[in-house]
PDB file of C-alpha atoms in Angstrom:
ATOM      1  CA  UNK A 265      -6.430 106.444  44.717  1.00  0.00           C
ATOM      2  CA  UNK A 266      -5.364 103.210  44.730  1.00  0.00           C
ATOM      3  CA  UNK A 267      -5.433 101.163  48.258  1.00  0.00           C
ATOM      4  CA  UNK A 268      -2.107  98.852  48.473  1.00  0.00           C
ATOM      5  CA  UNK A 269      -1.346  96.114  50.675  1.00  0.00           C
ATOM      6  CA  UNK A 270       1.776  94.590  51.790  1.00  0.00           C
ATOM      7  CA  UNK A 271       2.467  91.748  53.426  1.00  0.00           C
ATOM      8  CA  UNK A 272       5.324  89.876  54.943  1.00  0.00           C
ATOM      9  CA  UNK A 273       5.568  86.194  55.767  1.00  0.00           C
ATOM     10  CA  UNK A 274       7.005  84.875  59.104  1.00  0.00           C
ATOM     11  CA  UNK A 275       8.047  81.868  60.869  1.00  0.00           C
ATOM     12  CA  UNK A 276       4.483  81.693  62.467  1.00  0.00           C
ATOM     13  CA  UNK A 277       2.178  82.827  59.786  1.00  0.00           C
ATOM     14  CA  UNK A 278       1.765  86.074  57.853  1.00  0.00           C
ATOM     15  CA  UNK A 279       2.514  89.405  59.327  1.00  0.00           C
ATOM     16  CA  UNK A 280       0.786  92.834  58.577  1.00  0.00           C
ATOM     17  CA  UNK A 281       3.159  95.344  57.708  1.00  0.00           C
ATOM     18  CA  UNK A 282       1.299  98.471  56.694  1.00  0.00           C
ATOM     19  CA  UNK A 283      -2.084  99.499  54.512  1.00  0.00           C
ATOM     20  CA  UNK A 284      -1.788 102.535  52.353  1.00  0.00           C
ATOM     21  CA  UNK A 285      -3.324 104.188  49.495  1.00  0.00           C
ATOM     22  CA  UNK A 286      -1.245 105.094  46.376  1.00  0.00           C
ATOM     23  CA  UNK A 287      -2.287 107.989  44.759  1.00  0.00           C
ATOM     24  CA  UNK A 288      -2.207 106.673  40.539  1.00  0.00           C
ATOM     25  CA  UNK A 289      -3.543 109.034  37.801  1.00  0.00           C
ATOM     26  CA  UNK A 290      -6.251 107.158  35.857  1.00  0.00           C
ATOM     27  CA  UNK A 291      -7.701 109.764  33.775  1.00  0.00           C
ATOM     28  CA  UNK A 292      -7.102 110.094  30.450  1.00  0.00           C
ATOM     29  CA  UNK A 293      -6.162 113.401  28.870  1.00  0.00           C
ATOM     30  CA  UNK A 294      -7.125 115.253  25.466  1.00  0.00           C
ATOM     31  CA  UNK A 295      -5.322 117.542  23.523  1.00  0.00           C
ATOM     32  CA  UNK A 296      -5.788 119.028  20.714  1.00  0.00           C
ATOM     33  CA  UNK A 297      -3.750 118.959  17.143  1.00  0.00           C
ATOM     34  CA  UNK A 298      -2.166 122.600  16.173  1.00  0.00           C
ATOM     35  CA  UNK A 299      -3.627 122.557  12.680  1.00  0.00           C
ATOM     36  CA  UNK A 300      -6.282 124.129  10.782  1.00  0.00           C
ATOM     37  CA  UNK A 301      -7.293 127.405  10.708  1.00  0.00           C
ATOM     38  CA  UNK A 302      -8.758 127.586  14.353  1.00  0.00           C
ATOM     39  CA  UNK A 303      -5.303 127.476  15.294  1.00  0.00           C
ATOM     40  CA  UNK A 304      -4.415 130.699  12.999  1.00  0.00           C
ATOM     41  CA  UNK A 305      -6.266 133.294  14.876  1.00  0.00           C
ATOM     42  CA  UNK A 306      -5.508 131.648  18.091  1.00  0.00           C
ATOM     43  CA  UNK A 307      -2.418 133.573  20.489  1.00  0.00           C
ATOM     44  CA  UNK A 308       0.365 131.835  21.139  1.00  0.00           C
ATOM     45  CA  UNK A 309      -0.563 132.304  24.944  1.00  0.00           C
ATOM     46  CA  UNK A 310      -3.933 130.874  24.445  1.00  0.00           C
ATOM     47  CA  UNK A 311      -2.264 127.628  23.325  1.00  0.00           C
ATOM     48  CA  UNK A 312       0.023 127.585  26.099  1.00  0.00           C
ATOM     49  CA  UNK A 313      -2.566 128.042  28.480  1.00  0.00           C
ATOM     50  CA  UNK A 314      -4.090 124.630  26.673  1.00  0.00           C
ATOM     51  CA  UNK A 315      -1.293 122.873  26.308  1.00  0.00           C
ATOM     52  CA  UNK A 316      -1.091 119.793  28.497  1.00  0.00           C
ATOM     53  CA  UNK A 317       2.510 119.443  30.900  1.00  0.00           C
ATOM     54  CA  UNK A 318       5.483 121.329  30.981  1.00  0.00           C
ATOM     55  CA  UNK A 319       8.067 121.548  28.575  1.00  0.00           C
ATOM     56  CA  UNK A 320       9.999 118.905  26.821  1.00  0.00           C
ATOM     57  CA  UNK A 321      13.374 119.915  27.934  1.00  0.00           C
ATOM     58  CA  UNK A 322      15.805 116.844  29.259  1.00  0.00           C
ATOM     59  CA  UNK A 323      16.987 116.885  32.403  1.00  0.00           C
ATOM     60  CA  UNK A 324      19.213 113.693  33.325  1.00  0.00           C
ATOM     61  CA  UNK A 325      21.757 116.224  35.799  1.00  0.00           C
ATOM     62  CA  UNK A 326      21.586 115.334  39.599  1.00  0.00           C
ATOM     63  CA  UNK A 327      22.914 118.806  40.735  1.00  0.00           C
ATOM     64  CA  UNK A 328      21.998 122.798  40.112  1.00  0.00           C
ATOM     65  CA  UNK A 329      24.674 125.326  41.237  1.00  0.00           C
ATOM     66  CA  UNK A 330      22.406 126.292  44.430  1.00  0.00           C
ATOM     67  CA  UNK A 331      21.709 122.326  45.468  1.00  0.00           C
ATOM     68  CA  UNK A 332      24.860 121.010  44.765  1.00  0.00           C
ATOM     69  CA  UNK A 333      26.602 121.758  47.717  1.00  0.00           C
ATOM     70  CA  UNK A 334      23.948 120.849  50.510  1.00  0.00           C
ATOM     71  CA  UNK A 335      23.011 117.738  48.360  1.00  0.00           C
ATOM     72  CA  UNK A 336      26.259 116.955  47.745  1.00  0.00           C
ATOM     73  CA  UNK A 337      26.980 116.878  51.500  1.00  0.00           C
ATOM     74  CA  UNK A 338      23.948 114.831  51.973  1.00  0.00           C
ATOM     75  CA  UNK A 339      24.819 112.468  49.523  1.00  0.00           C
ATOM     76  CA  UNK A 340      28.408 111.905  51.136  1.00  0.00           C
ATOM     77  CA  UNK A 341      27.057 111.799  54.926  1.00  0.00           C
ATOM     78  CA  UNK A 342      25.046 108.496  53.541  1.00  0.00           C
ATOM     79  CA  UNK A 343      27.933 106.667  53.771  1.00  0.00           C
ATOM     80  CA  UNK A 344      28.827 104.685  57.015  1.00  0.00           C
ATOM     81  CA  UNK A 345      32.629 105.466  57.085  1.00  0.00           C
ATOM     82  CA  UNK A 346      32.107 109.429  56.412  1.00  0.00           C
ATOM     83  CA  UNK A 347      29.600 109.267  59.558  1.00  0.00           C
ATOM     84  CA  UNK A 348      32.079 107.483  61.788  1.00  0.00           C
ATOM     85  CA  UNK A 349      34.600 109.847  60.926  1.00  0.00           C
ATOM     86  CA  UNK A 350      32.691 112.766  61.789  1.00  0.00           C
ATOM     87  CA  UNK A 351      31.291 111.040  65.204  1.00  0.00           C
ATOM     88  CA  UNK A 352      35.297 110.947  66.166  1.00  0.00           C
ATOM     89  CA  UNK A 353      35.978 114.511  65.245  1.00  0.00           C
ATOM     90  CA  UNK A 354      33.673 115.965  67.038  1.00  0.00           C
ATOM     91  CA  UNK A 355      34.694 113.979  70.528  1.00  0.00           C
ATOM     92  CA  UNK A 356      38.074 114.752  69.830  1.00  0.00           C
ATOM     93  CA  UNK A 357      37.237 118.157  69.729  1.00  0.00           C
ATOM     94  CA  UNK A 358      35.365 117.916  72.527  1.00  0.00           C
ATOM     95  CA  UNK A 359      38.194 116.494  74.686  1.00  0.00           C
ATOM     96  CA  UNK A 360      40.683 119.102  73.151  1.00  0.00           C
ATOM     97  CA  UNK A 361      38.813 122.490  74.151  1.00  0.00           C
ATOM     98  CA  UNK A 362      36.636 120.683  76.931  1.00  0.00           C
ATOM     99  CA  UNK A 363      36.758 118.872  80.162  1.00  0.00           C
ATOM    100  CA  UNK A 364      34.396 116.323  79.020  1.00  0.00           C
ATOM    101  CA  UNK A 365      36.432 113.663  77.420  1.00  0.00           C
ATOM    102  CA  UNK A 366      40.343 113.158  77.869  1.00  0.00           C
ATOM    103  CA  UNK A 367      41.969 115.125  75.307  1.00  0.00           C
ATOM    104  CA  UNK A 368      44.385 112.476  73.429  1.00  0.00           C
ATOM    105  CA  UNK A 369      45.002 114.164  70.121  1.00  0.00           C
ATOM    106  CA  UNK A 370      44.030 117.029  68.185  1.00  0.00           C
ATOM    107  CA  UNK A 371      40.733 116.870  65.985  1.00  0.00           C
ATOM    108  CA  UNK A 372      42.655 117.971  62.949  1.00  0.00           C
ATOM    109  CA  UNK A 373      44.204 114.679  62.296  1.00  0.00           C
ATOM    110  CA  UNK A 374      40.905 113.309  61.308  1.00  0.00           C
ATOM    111  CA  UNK A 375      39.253 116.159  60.139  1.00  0.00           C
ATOM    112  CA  UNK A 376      41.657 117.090  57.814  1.00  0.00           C
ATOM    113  CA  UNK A 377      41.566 113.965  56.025  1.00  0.00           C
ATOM    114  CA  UNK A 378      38.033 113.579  56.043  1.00  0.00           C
ATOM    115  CA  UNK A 379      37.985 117.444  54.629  1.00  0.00           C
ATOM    116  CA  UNK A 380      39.956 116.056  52.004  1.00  0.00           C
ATOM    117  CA  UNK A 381      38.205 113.103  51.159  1.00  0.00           C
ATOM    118  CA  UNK A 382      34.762 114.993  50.883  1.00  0.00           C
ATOM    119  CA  UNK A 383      36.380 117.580  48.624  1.00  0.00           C
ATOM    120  CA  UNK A 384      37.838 115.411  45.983  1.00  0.00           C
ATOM    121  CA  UNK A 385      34.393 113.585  45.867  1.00  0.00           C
ATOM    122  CA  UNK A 386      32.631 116.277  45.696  1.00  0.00           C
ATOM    123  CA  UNK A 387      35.347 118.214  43.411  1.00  0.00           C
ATOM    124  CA  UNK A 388      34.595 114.667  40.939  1.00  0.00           C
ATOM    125  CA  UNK A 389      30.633 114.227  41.511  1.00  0.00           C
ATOM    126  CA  UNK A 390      30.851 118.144  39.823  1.00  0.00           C
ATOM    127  CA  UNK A 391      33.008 117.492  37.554  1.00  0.00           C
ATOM    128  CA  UNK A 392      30.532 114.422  35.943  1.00  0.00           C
ATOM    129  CA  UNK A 393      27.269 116.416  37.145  1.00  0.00           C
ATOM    130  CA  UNK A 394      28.780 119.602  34.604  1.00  0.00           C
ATOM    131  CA  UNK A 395      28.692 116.852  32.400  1.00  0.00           C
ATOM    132  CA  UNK A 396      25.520 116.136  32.397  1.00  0.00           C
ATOM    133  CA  UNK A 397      24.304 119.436  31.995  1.00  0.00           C
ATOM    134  CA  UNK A 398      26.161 120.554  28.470  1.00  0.00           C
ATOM    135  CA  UNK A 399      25.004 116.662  27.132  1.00  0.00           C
ATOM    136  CA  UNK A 400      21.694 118.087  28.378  1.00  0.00           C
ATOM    137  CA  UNK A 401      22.037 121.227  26.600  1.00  0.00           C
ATOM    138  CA  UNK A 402      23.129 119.686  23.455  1.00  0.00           C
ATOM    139  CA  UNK A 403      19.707 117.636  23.747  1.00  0.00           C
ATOM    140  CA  UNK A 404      17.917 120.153  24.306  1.00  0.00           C
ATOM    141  CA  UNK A 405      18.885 122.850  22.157  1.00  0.00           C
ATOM    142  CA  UNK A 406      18.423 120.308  18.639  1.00  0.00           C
ATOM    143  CA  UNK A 407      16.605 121.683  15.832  1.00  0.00           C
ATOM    144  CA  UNK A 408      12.893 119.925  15.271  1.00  0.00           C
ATOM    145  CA  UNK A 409      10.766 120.777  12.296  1.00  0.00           C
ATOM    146  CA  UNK A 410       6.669 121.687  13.182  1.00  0.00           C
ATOM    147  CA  UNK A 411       3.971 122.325  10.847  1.00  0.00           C
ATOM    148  CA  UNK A 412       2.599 125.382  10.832  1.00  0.00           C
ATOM    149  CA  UNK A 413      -1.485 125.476  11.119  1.00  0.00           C
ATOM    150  CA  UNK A 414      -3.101 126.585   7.687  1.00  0.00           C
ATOM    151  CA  UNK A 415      -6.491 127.047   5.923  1.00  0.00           C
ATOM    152  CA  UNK A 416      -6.298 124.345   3.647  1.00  0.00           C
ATOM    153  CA  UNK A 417      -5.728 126.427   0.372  1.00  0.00           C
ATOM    154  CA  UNK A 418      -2.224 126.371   0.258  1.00  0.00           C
ATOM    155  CA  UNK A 419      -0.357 123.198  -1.972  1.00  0.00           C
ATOM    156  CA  UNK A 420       3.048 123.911   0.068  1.00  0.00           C
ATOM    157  CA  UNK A 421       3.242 123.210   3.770  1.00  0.00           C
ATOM    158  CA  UNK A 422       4.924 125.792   6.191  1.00  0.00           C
ATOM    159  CA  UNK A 423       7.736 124.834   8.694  1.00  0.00           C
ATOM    160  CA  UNK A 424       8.624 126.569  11.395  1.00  0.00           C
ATOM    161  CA  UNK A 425      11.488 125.559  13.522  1.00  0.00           C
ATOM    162  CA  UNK A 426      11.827 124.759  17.077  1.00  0.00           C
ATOM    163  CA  UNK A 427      14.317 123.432  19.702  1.00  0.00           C
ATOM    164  CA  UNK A 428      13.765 120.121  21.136  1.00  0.00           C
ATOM    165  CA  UNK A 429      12.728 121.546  24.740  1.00  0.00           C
ATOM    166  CA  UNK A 430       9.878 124.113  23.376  1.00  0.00           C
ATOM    167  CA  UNK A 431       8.174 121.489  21.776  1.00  0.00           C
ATOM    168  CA  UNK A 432       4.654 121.002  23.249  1.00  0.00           C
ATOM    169  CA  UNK A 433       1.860 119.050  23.132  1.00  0.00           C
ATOM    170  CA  UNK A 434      -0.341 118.910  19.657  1.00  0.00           C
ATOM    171  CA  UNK A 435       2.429 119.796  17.683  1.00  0.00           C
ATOM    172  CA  UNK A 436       2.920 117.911  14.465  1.00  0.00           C
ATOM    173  CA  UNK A 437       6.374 117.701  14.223  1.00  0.00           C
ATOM    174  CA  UNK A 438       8.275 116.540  10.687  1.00  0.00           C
ATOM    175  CA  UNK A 439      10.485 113.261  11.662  1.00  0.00           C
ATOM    176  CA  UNK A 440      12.998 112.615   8.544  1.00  0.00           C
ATOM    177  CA  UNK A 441      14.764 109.337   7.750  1.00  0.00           C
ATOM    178  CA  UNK A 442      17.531 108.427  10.106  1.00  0.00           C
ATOM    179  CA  UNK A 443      16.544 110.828  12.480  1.00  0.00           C
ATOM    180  CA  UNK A 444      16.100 110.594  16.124  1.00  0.00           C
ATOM    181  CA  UNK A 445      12.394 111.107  17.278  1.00  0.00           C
ATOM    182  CA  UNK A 446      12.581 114.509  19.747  1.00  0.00           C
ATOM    183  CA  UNK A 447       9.238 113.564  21.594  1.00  0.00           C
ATOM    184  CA  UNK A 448       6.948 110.683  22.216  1.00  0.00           C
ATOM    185  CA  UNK A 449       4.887 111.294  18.930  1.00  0.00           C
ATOM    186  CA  UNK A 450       1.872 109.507  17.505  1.00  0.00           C
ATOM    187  CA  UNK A 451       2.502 108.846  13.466  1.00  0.00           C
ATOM    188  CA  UNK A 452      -0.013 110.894  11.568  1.00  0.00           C
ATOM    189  CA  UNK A 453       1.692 110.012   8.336  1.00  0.00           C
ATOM    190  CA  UNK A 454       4.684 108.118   6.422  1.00  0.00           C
ATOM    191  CA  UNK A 455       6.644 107.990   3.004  1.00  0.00           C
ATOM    192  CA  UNK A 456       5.782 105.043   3.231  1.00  0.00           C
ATOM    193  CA  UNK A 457       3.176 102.964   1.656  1.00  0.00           C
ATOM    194  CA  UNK A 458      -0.304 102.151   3.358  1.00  0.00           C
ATOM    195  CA  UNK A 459       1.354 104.632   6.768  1.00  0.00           C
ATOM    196  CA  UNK A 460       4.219 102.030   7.245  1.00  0.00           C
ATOM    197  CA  UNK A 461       7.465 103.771   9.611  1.00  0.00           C
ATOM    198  CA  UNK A 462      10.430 101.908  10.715  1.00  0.00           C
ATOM    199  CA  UNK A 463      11.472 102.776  13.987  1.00  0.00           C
ATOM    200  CA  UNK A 464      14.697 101.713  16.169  1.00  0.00           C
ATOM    201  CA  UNK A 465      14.521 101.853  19.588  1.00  0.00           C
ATOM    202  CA  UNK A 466      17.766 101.610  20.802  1.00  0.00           C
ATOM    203  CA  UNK A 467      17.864 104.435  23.099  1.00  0.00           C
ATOM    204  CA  UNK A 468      15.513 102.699  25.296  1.00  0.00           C
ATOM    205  CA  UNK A 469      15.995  98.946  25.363  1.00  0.00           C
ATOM    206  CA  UNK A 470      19.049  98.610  23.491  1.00  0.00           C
ATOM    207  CA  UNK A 471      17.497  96.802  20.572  1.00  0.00           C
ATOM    208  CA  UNK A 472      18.986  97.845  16.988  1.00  0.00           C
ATOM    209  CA  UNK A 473      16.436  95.998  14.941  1.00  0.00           C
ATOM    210  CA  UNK A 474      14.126  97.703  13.159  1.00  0.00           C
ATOM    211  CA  UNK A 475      10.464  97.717  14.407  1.00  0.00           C
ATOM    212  CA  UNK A 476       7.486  98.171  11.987  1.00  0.00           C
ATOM    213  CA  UNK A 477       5.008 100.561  13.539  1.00  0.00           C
ATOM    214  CA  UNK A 478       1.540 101.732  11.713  1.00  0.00           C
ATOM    215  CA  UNK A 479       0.355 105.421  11.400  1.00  0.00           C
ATOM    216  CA  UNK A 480      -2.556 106.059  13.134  1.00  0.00           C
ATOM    217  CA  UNK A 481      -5.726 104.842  10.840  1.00  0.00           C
ATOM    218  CA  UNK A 482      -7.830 107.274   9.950  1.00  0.00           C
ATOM    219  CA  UNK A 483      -9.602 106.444   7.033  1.00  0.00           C
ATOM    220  CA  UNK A 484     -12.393 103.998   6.565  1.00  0.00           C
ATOM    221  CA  UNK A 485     -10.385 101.468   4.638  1.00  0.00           C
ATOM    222  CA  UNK A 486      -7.529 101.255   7.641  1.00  0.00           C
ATOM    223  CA  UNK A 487      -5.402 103.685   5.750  1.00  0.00           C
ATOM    224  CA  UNK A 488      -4.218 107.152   6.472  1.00  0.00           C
ATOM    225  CA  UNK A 489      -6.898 109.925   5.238  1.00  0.00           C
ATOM    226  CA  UNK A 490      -5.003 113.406   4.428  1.00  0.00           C
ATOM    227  CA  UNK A 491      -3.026 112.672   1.198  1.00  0.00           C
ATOM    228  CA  UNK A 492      -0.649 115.660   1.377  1.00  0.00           C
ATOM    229  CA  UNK A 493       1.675 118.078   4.496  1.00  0.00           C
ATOM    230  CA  UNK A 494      -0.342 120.816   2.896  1.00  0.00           C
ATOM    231  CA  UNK A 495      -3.733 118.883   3.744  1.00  0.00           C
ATOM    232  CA  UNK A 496      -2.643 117.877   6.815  1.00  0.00           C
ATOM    233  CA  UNK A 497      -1.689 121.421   8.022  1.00  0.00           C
ATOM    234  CA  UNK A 498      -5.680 122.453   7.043  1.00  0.00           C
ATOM    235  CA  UNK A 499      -7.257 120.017   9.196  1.00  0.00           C
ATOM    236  CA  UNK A 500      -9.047 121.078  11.541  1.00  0.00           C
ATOM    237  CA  UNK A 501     -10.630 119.365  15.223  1.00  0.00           C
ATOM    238  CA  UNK A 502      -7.984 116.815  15.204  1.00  0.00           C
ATOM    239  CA  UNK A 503      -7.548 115.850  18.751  1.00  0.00           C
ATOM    240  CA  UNK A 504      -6.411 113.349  20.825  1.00  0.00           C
ATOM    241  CA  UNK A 505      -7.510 111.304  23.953  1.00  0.00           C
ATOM    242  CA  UNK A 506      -4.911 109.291  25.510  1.00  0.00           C
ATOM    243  CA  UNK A 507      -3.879 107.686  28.906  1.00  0.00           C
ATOM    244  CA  UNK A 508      -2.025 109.232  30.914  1.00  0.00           C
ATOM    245  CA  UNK A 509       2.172 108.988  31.915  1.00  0.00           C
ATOM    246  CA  UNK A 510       2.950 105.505  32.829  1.00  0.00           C
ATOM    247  CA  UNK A 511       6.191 103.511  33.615  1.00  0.00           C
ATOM    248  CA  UNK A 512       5.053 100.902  30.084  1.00  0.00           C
ATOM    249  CA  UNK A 513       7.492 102.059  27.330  1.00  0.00           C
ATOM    250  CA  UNK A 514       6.046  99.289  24.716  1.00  0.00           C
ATOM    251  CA  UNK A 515       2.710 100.425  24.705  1.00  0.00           C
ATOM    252  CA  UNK A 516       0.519 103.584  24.121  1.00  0.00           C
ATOM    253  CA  UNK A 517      -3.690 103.655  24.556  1.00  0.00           C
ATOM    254  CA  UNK A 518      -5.236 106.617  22.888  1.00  0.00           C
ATOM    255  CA  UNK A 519      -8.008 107.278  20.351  1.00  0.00           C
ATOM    256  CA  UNK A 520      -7.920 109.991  17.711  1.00  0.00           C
ATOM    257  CA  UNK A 521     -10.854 111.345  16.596  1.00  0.00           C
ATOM    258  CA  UNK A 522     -11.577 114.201  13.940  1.00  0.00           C
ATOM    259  CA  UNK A 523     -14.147 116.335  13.875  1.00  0.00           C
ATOM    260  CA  UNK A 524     -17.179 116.614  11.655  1.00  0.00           C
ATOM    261  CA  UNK A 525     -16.345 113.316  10.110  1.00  0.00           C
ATOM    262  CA  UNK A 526     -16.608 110.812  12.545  1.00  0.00           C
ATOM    263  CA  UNK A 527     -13.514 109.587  12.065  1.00  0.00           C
ATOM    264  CA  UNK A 528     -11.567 107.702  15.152  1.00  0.00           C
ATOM    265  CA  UNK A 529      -8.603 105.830  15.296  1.00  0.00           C
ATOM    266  CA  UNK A 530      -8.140 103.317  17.976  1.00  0.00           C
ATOM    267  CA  UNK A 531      -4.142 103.074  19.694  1.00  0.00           C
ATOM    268  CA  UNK A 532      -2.611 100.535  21.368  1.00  0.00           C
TER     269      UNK A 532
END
């Protein structure tokens, strides 16, 4: 917990607004790499059970088919003119069935209109929302390409595939040329010589240019230490310690360390 202080300045000085603490997650988090054959004998539930977070499924809709109407409402109600309109209806239809208020015209003449107006907006905010949730879909249900844990003996890797959104932590997941990355992923290895990946990262910034990013340096010499898919899917006690979910999009802090060798491979 972090304490935060705010402070506003006045004519005559500075004035205290409020003290609070924020509550920030500062531990870091490990996970483990689904390779070798530890990971063989392991069930799939065990894993799950391990596995760090919830799913990687998009979600980038505002509305589900039970919220949409009381959020909608909500949403609508937030505006000044929608609330004035209401206030009137309901004294106008207090004056026209009561004796409270003089009863000038019927209620209908306002709330008709503002029945109207809050069904079209709604009838469009759905409309967009639905939107939302087949681009989601589409997102979601892409094909991604994982390597399948081995004992090391084998000279041909195994693939398995997976949709985007049941991708989970400690998967190694095969990213081809041209292709857009389905996770945040830490580069284990690259066509490329000495671990070298190009990467464009205009889904986030906007920025087309290509950005030169390094595989994570496992061997002694700065280089990349498995040689092979096939090797890589043998290794086993590859793990990962890394900080955890933050709003910094340009920068990742986490240390990968292998077992039994001593290796460890400093991110940032």
């Amino acid at each position: 917990r972090i304490p935060r202080m705010v402070e506003e300045k006045a004519q005559k000085g500075s004035l205290l607004c409020w003290a609070s603490e924020v509550d920030v997650e500062t531990q870091w988090r490990t996970a483990k790499a689904h390779t070798g054959v530890a990971m063989l004998n392991r069930a799939p539930s065990v894993v799950d059970a391990e596995t760090i977070g919830t799913d990687n499924s998009v979600h980038s809709s505002k509305y589900t088919w039970w919220s949409f109407l009381p959020k909608g409402l909500f949403e609508q109600f937030r505006r000044v003119a929608n609330i004035y309109f209401l206030f009137i209806s309901i004294l106008m239809t207090l004056g026209w069935y009561t004796d409270l208020l003089p009863k000038l015209m019927s209620a209908f003449t306002t709330l008709f209109p503002l029945a109207v107006i809050l069904a079209s907006t709604l009838l469009k905010e759905g409309l967009e929302d639905k939107k939302r949730h087949e681009a989601d879909a589409e997102t979601n249900m892409r094909d991604a390409q994982v390597l399948q844990p081995s004992d090391g003996s084998s000279s041909m890797p195994t693939y398995k595939t997976y949709s985007w959104k049941d991708l989970r932590v400690g998967m190694v997941v095969k990213i081809e040329d041209r292709m857009e990355i389905p996770a945040d992923v830490v580069p284990l290895m690259s066509s490329e010589f000495g671990g070298r990946c190009y990467i464009e990262t205009a889904n986030i910034d906007g920025e087309t240019n290509l950005k030169l990013k390094q595989c994570a340096k496992t061997a002694k010499d700065g280089g990349v230490i498995w040689e092979s898919e096939a090797e890589l899917s043998g290794v086993s006690g590859l793990a990962a310690e890394f900080e955890p979910p933050n709003p910094a999009i340009h920068q990742f802090k986490g240390n990968l360390t292998l077992e039994g060798t001593g290796a460890e491979s400093n991110a940032a």
